[in-house]
Structure formats: structure tokens, C-alpha cells
């Protein structure tokens, strides 16, 4: 039984890549560990969302998470900004995080390129807030994708530095949660790269069947195989990979054989792929809409989650203050 922390930014809808990549693994993980799942709505501020959008985005991600099967009776599900203790730990950790190491973070350099007009200090200290999210619950495991590995490394450095600086063995150094197999990287529909929120190449869990059919029919393919047994190109390989997660094995086999014998009609394959995606997403979409309409339930979930998260977080902050040397008069 490990203590696991996982955060997701409230900046976009969940897509098939999130679902098959990470969330489907969380369903088992949550039963075997003490899991904290939260929505990183402080981190979301680094990109300056409009006040009119902030709450709706948080609510959407919450409903989508729950619709996927994250169970608030099993795991602690909460909103980051409902746990003010995290901002106190963030402040304290900022004193032992070095500007130099933060400036060298790949995600910071990316952001500077992507939003040169908004290089705020929150972007620079993004990994410190993330470290606070994790070690505030004394987590030892964090499920992370490739893009977050450096942040987890930074979390370990910060935890170790705190322990060394104060001569304690207080914070564990968290490792990546290992799902026992390679995490599936779900490709997008644009012929290259993985499915992403901002790339415009994704199928969202909340998309309607009509939207899904349109997106899949527009997916990039190629001119078709010219000789029997020819390897499919990158774009078509991606569609086969998508098919391998949503379709019946016979369906995949059927189209692979059609490709190998140069008889494939990509239109037929896409039609089938779209229907199989819809079969997977339809019940999830129905549940998302049900949850979005039940504000009373969502309010109960986040209140209960905040209470559990704050119990764990306030204990840590109390102990950290003591270690640092704060004393009551
Ligand atoms: N940085 C993560 C992302 O962009 C989100 C996140 C914030 C997170 N705090 C975390 C993930 C703590 C794991 C643990 O996806």
C-alpha cells in the first residue's frame, strides 16, 4: 500500500489519450493504494484563464474524472485550491528551491517560448507547487508521463534538500508509479505525435457521436499500400493502434489483412473506428452529463475530498513548521 498523489490541470477536457493512457490504470491503482487525486486549479492560473471560465473548467474535469470511474469513496478526490495548506508549504519550499534549477526546467523553457508575453513567477515555480502537492501527503508514488518526469525529479531534490537542511528524515522521495507495463501512448488523428488537448488532434470523452464521426473521417491517412505486405505509414499505424484499444480483435485483424493485401478502403476502416470509439465513449459521456447536472453531488464529493486532504495536509504543515523552528509563544 503506497501513498499516491496525482494531479491534473483544469485546462481542458479529457481525451481518449488521457483515458487509455493513464486513467484506465488509475481504476485499479485506487483500490490498491491510498490515492489522492486532485484538480490542479492553482497551476491552471499560470496561463491566465478568464474568471468566467475557471469554475466551469474545474467542474468539467471533475465530472469527467468521476465519469471515468475514479471513485471518491475509495480515493481522496479534491480541488487543489480547497486545500490552502498547500500554498503555505509552497511558500516554505520556495525558500529552498533555487532559481537556477527552476530556470533549467524543460517545461519552463517551453512556456517561455509559447507565452513570451506572460512569463510569470508562477510559471518558474510551477515545479515547487507540484512538489508541495506531492510531499504534503508524504506520497511515495506519483503516476507521471514522460513530460512530468523532470518535475518529479525536482520533487525528489526538494524533499531531500529539506531533509538534509534540517537534519531530519521527514519527507519520502517519491518515485514514478509503475503500472507494470509500458504506459500506452495514444496517437492523435493528425498523422503524427500523441493525442493532446491543444494539438487539435484528439477525440474528447465528451464529444458527441456526430463530432466523433467527423473527426475520425478527417483523420490523416495515406495513398494506400502499393505492394502486398507493405508496412503501413505512421498515420495509418496510428489508426491501427487506436483500433487496437477500442475495437474487437477480429475487427483489427480484418483491416490489417485488408491492408496487407492492398484491398483496404480507409473510409470503411474509419467508419468502423468511429463507431467503436463511440461504443467506448458513449456511456462515459452520458455519465459526464448526468454528473454535470447534479451539482449537489459534485459539491458533496469536493467537500468530503477537501476534508480528507486537509486532514493530511495540515498535519504535514504543522510538523514542517516545527522542524523549521517556528514555536508558539
Ligand atoms: N504538472 C502536472 C501536469 O501538467 C499536473 C500536476 C500538478 C501534478 N501537481 C501535480 C501531477 C502533482 C502529479 C502530482 O499534468
Coordinates of C-alpha atoms and ligand atoms in Angstrom, one line a residue:
X1 CA 0.0 0.0 0.0
X2 CA 1.6 3.2 -1.2
X3 CA 0.5 6.8 -0.8
X4 CA -0.1 8.1 -4.4
X5 CA -0.7 11.7 -5.5
X6 CA -1.9 12.5 -8.9
X7 CA -2.9 16.0 -10.2
X8 CA -4.5 17.1 -13.4
X9 CA -4.6 20.7 -14.6
X10 CA -8.1 22.1 -15.1
X11 CA -7.3 23.5 -18.5
X12 CA -9.0 21.2 -20.9
X13 CA -11.4 18.3 -21.5
X14 CA -10.2 14.8 -21.1
X15 CA -9.5 12.9 -24.3
X16 CA -9.1 9.3 -25.3
X17 CA -5.3 9.6 -24.7
X18 CA -5.9 10.5 -21.1
X19 CA -8.4 7.7 -20.7
X20 CA -6.4 4.9 -22.2
X21 CA -3.0 6.3 -21.2
X22 CA -3.5 6.9 -17.5
X23 CA -7.0 7.0 -16.1
X24 CA -7.9 3.4 -17.0
X25 CA -4.9 2.3 -14.9
X26 CA -6.0 4.6 -12.1
X27 CA -9.1 2.5 -11.6
X28 CA -7.1 -0.5 -10.3
X29 CA -4.4 1.7 -8.7
X30 CA -7.0 3.4 -6.5
X31 CA -8.1 0.1 -5.0
X32 CA -4.6 -1.0 -4.1
X33 CA -3.3 2.3 -2.6
X34 CA -4.0 5.3 -0.6
X35 CA -4.7 7.7 -3.6
X36 CA -5.1 11.4 -3.7
X37 CA -6.5 12.7 -7.0
X38 CA -6.8 16.4 -7.3
X39 CA -7.5 19.1 -9.9
X40 CA -4.6 21.5 -10.1
X41 CA -6.6 24.7 -10.4
X42 CA -3.8 26.9 -8.9
X43 CA -1.4 25.6 -11.6
X44 CA -4.1 26.5 -14.1
X45 CA -3.6 30.2 -13.3
X46 CA -0.2 30.2 -14.9
X47 CA -1.9 30.6 -18.3
X48 CA -4.3 33.3 -17.0
X49 CA -7.8 31.8 -17.6
X50 CA -10.7 34.2 -17.7
X51 CA -12.6 34.3 -14.4
X52 CA -15.8 33.3 -16.3
X53 CA -14.2 30.1 -17.4
X54 CA -12.3 28.9 -14.3
X55 CA -15.1 27.3 -12.3
X56 CA -16.7 25.6 -15.3
X57 CA -13.4 24.1 -16.4
X58 CA -12.8 22.7 -12.9
X59 CA -16.3 21.3 -12.8
X60 CA -15.9 19.7 -16.2
X61 CA -12.7 17.9 -15.3
X62 CA -14.1 16.8 -12.0
X63 CA -17.2 15.3 -13.7
X64 CA -15.1 13.7 -16.4
X65 CA -12.7 12.1 -13.8
X66 CA -15.6 10.7 -11.8
X67 CA -17.4 9.5 -15.0
X68 CA -14.3 7.5 -15.9
X69 CA -14.6 5.6 -12.6
X70 CA -12.4 7.5 -10.2
X71 CA -14.3 6.6 -7.0
X72 CA -14.5 9.3 -4.3
X73 CA -15.5 6.6 -1.8
X74 CA -12.2 4.8 -2.4
X75 CA -9.8 7.6 -3.2
X76 CA -9.5 11.2 -1.9
X77 CA -10.8 13.4 -4.7
X78 CA -10.3 17.1 -4.2
X79 CA -9.7 20.5 -5.7
X80 CA -6.2 22.0 -5.1
X81 CA -7.5 25.4 -4.1
X82 CA -9.7 23.9 -1.4
X83 CA -6.6 23.0 0.5
X84 CA -4.9 26.2 1.5
X85 CA -2.2 24.3 3.4
X86 CA -0.6 23.6 0.0
X87 CA 0.1 27.2 -0.5
X88 CA 1.8 27.5 2.8
X89 CA 4.0 24.5 2.1
X90 CA 4.7 26.0 -1.4
X91 CA 5.9 29.2 0.2
X92 CA 8.2 27.4 2.6
X93 CA 9.6 25.2 -0.2
X94 CA 10.2 28.2 -2.3
X95 CA 12.9 29.2 0.2
X96 CA 14.9 26.0 -0.6
X97 CA 14.2 25.9 -4.4
X98 CA 16.9 27.6 -6.4
X99 CA 16.1 29.9 -9.3
X100 CA 18.9 28.3 -11.3
X101 CA 17.4 24.9 -11.2
X102 CA 13.9 26.2 -11.9
X103 CA 15.2 28.2 -15.0
X104 CA 16.7 25.0 -16.4
X105 CA 13.4 23.0 -16.3
X106 CA 12.3 22.0 -19.8
X107 CA 8.7 22.9 -19.2
X108 CA 9.7 26.4 -18.2
X109 CA 11.8 26.9 -21.3
X110 CA 8.8 25.6 -23.4
X111 CA 6.5 28.0 -21.7
X112 CA 8.8 31.0 -22.3
X113 CA 8.6 30.1 -26.0
X114 CA 4.9 29.5 -26.0
X115 CA 3.8 32.5 -24.0
X116 CA 6.6 35.1 -24.1
X117 CA 4.2 37.8 -23.2
X118 CA 3.3 36.0 -19.9
X119 CA 6.5 34.7 -18.2
X120 CA 5.1 35.0 -14.7
X121 CA 6.9 33.8 -11.5
X122 CA 4.2 31.1 -11.1
X123 CA 5.5 29.5 -14.2
X124 CA 9.0 29.5 -12.8
X125 CA 7.9 28.0 -9.5
X126 CA 5.4 25.6 -11.1
X127 CA 7.6 22.6 -10.1
X128 CA 7.7 23.8 -6.5
X129 CA 3.9 23.9 -6.2
X130 CA 3.9 20.5 -7.7
X131 CA 6.4 19.3 -5.2
X132 CA 4.2 20.8 -2.4
X133 CA 1.2 18.9 -3.8
X134 CA 3.0 15.7 -3.6
X135 CA 5.0 15.8 -0.4
X136 CA 2.2 17.5 1.6
X137 CA 0.7 14.0 1.7
X138 CA 4.1 12.4 2.1
X139 CA 3.4 10.4 -1.1
X140 CA 5.9 7.9 -2.2
X141 CA 4.4 7.3 -5.7
X142 CA 3.3 9.6 -8.5
X143 CA 1.9 8.4 -11.8
X144 CA 3.6 10.6 -14.4
X145 CA 4.0 10.6 -18.1
X146 CA 7.3 11.5 -19.8
X147 CA 6.6 15.2 -19.8
X148 CA 6.4 15.2 -16.0
X149 CA 9.4 13.1 -15.1
X150 CA 11.7 16.1 -14.7
X151 CA 9.2 17.7 -12.3
X152 CA 9.1 14.5 -10.2
X153 CA 12.9 14.6 -10.1
X154 CA 12.8 18.1 -8.9
X155 CA 10.3 17.0 -6.2
X156 CA 12.8 14.4 -5.0
X157 CA 15.6 17.0 -4.9
X158 CA 13.5 19.4 -2.9
X159 CA 12.4 16.7 -0.4
X160 CA 16.0 15.5 0.0
X161 CA 17.2 19.1 0.4
X162 CA 14.7 19.7 3.1
X163 CA 15.7 16.6 5.0
X164 CA 19.4 17.4 4.7
X165 CA 19.0 21.0 5.6
X166 CA 17.1 20.3 8.8
X167 CA 18.8 17.0 9.6
X168 CA 15.6 15.0 9.5
X169 CA 14.2 12.1 7.7
X170 CA 10.8 13.6 7.2
X171 CA 9.8 13.6 3.6
X172 CA 9.9 10.5 1.5
X173 CA 11.5 10.9 -2.0
X174 CA 8.6 9.9 -4.4
X175 CA 9.1 7.7 -7.4
X176 CA 7.1 7.2 -10.5
X177 CA 4.2 4.8 -10.1
X178 CA 4.9 1.7 -12.1
X179 CA 1.8 0.3 -13.8
X180 CA 3.6 -2.9 -14.5
X181 CA 3.6 -2.4 -18.3
X182 CA 4.6 0.4 -20.6
X183 CA 2.0 3.2 -20.4
X184 CA 0.1 3.3 -23.7
X185 CA 0.8 6.4 -25.7
X186 CA -2.4 7.1 -27.7
X187 CA -1.6 8.8 -31.0
X188 CA -3.7 11.7 -32.4
X189 CA -5.7 11.8 -35.6
X190 CA -3.3 14.1 -37.4
X191 CA -0.8 11.5 -38.5
X192 CA 2.0 12.1 -36.0
X193 CA 2.6 12.5 -32.4
X194 CA 0.4 11.7 -29.4
X195 CA -3.1 12.9 -28.7
X196 CA -3.1 16.2 -26.9
X197 CA -5.5 18.8 -25.6
X198 CA -4.1 21.7 -27.5
X199 CA -3.0 19.9 -30.7
X200 CA -6.5 19.7 -32.1
X201 CA -5.9 16.1 -32.9
X202 CA -7.9 14.5 -30.2
X203 CA -11.3 12.8 -29.5
X204 CA -12.7 14.1 -26.3
X205 CA -14.7 11.9 -23.9
X206 CA -17.4 14.4 -24.0
X207 CA -17.6 14.6 -27.9
X208 CA -21.0 13.7 -29.4
X209 CA -21.2 10.7 -31.8
X210 CA -21.6 13.2 -34.6
X211 CA -18.4 15.1 -33.6
X212 CA -16.5 11.8 -33.3
X213 CA -17.6 10.6 -36.7
X214 CA -16.5 14.0 -38.3
X215 CA -13.1 13.9 -36.5
X216 CA -12.3 10.3 -37.4
X217 CA -13.4 10.7 -41.0
X218 CA -11.0 13.6 -41.3
X219 CA -8.1 11.7 -39.8
X220 CA -4.9 11.7 -41.8
X221 CA -4.1 8.5 -43.8
X222 CA -2.0 8.0 -47.0
X223 CA -2.5 6.9 -50.6
X224 CA -2.7 3.3 -49.6
X225 CA -0.3 0.3 -49.9
X226 CA 1.1 -0.4 -53.3
X227 CA 2.5 -3.9 -52.8
X228 CA 1.3 -6.8 -50.6
X229 CA 2.6 -6.9 -47.1
X230 CA 3.8 -3.3 -47.2
X231 CA 4.3 -1.7 -43.7
X232 CA 1.7 1.0 -43.1
X233 CA 3.0 4.5 -42.8
X234 CA 3.0 6.5 -39.5
X235 CA -0.5 7.9 -39.9
X236 CA -2.2 4.6 -40.7
X237 CA -0.2 2.8 -38.0
X238 CA -1.7 5.3 -35.6
X239 CA -5.2 4.4 -36.7
X240 CA -4.4 0.8 -36.2
X241 CA -3.1 1.5 -32.7
X242 CA -6.4 3.4 -31.9
X243 CA -8.3 0.4 -33.3
X244 CA -6.3 -1.9 -31.1
X245 CA -7.6 -0.2 -28.0
X246 CA -11.2 0.4 -28.9
X247 CA -12.2 -2.4 -31.3
X248 CA -12.7 -6.1 -31.2
X249 CA -9.5 -8.1 -32.0
X250 CA -11.3 -9.5 -35.1
X251 CA -12.0 -6.1 -36.4
X252 CA -8.4 -5.1 -36.1
X253 CA -7.3 -8.3 -37.8
X254 CA -9.8 -7.8 -40.6
X255 CA -8.5 -4.4 -41.5
X256 CA -4.8 -5.3 -41.1
X257 CA -5.3 -8.2 -43.5
X258 CA -7.1 -5.9 -45.9
X259 CA -4.1 -3.5 -45.7
X260 CA -1.6 -6.4 -46.2
X261 CA -3.5 -7.5 -49.3
X262 CA -3.8 -3.9 -50.7
X263 CA -7.6 -4.1 -50.6
X264 CA -8.1 -1.7 -47.7
X265 CA -10.5 1.2 -48.0
X266 CA -9.6 3.7 -45.4
X267 CA -13.1 5.2 -45.5
X268 CA -14.5 1.8 -44.3
X269 CA -11.9 1.5 -41.7
X270 CA -12.5 5.0 -40.3
X271 CA -16.3 4.4 -40.2
X272 CA -15.7 1.3 -38.1
X273 CA -13.1 3.0 -35.9
X274 CA -15.5 5.9 -35.3
X275 CA -18.3 3.5 -34.2
X276 CA -16.0 1.6 -31.9
X277 CA -14.8 4.8 -30.3
X278 CA -18.4 5.8 -29.8
X279 CA -19.2 2.5 -28.1
X280 CA -16.4 3.2 -25.6
X281 CA -17.2 6.9 -25.0
X282 CA -21.0 6.9 -25.1
X283 CA -21.6 5.6 -21.6
X284 CA -18.8 7.9 -20.2
X285 CA -20.4 10.9 -22.0
X286 CA -23.8 10.0 -20.6
X287 CA -22.3 9.8 -17.1
X288 CA -20.5 13.2 -17.6
X289 CA -23.7 14.9 -18.4
X290 CA -25.5 13.2 -15.5
X291 CA -22.8 14.4 -13.1
X292 CA -22.7 17.9 -14.6
X293 CA -26.5 18.2 -13.9
X294 CA -26.1 17.0 -10.3
X295 CA -24.3 19.9 -8.7
X296 CA -25.4 18.8 -5.2
X297 CA -23.5 15.5 -5.6
X298 CA -20.4 17.2 -7.0
X299 CA -20.4 19.7 -4.1
X300 CA -20.6 16.7 -1.7
X301 CA -17.7 15.0 -3.4
X302 CA -15.4 18.0 -3.2
X303 CA -16.3 18.9 0.4
X304 CA -15.6 15.3 1.5
X305 CA -12.3 15.3 -0.5
X306 CA -11.2 18.6 0.9
X307 CA -11.8 17.5 4.4
X308 CA -9.7 14.3 3.9
X309 CA -7.0 16.1 2.0
X310 CA -6.8 18.9 4.6
X311 CA -6.5 16.5 7.5
X312 CA -3.4 15.0 5.9
X313 CA -2.0 18.4 4.7
X314 CA -2.5 20.3 7.9
X315 CA -0.6 17.6 9.9
X316 CA 2.3 17.9 7.5
X317 CA 2.4 21.7 7.6
X318 CA 2.2 21.7 11.4
X319 CA 5.2 19.3 11.6
X320 CA 7.1 21.2 8.9
X321 CA 6.7 24.5 10.8
X322 CA 8.0 22.8 13.9
X323 CA 11.0 21.3 12.0
X324 CA 11.8 24.7 10.6
X325 CA 11.8 26.2 14.0
X326 CA 8.5 28.0 14.4
X327 CA 7.4 27.8 18.0
X328 CA 4.2 29.1 19.8
X329 CA 4.8 31.9 22.3
Ligands
LIG1 N1 2.0 19.2 -13.7 C1 1.0 18.2 -13.9 C2 0.6 18.2 -15.4 O1 0.8 19.2 -16.0 C3 -0.2 18.4 -13.0 C4 0.2 18.3 -11.6 C5 0.2 19.3 -10.7 C6 0.6 17.1 -10.9 N2 0.6 18.9 -9.4 C7 0.8 17.5 -9.5 C8 0.7 15.8 -11.2 C9 1.2 16.6 -8.6 C10 1.1 14.9 -10.3 C11 1.4 15.3 -8.9 O2 0.0 17.3 -15.8

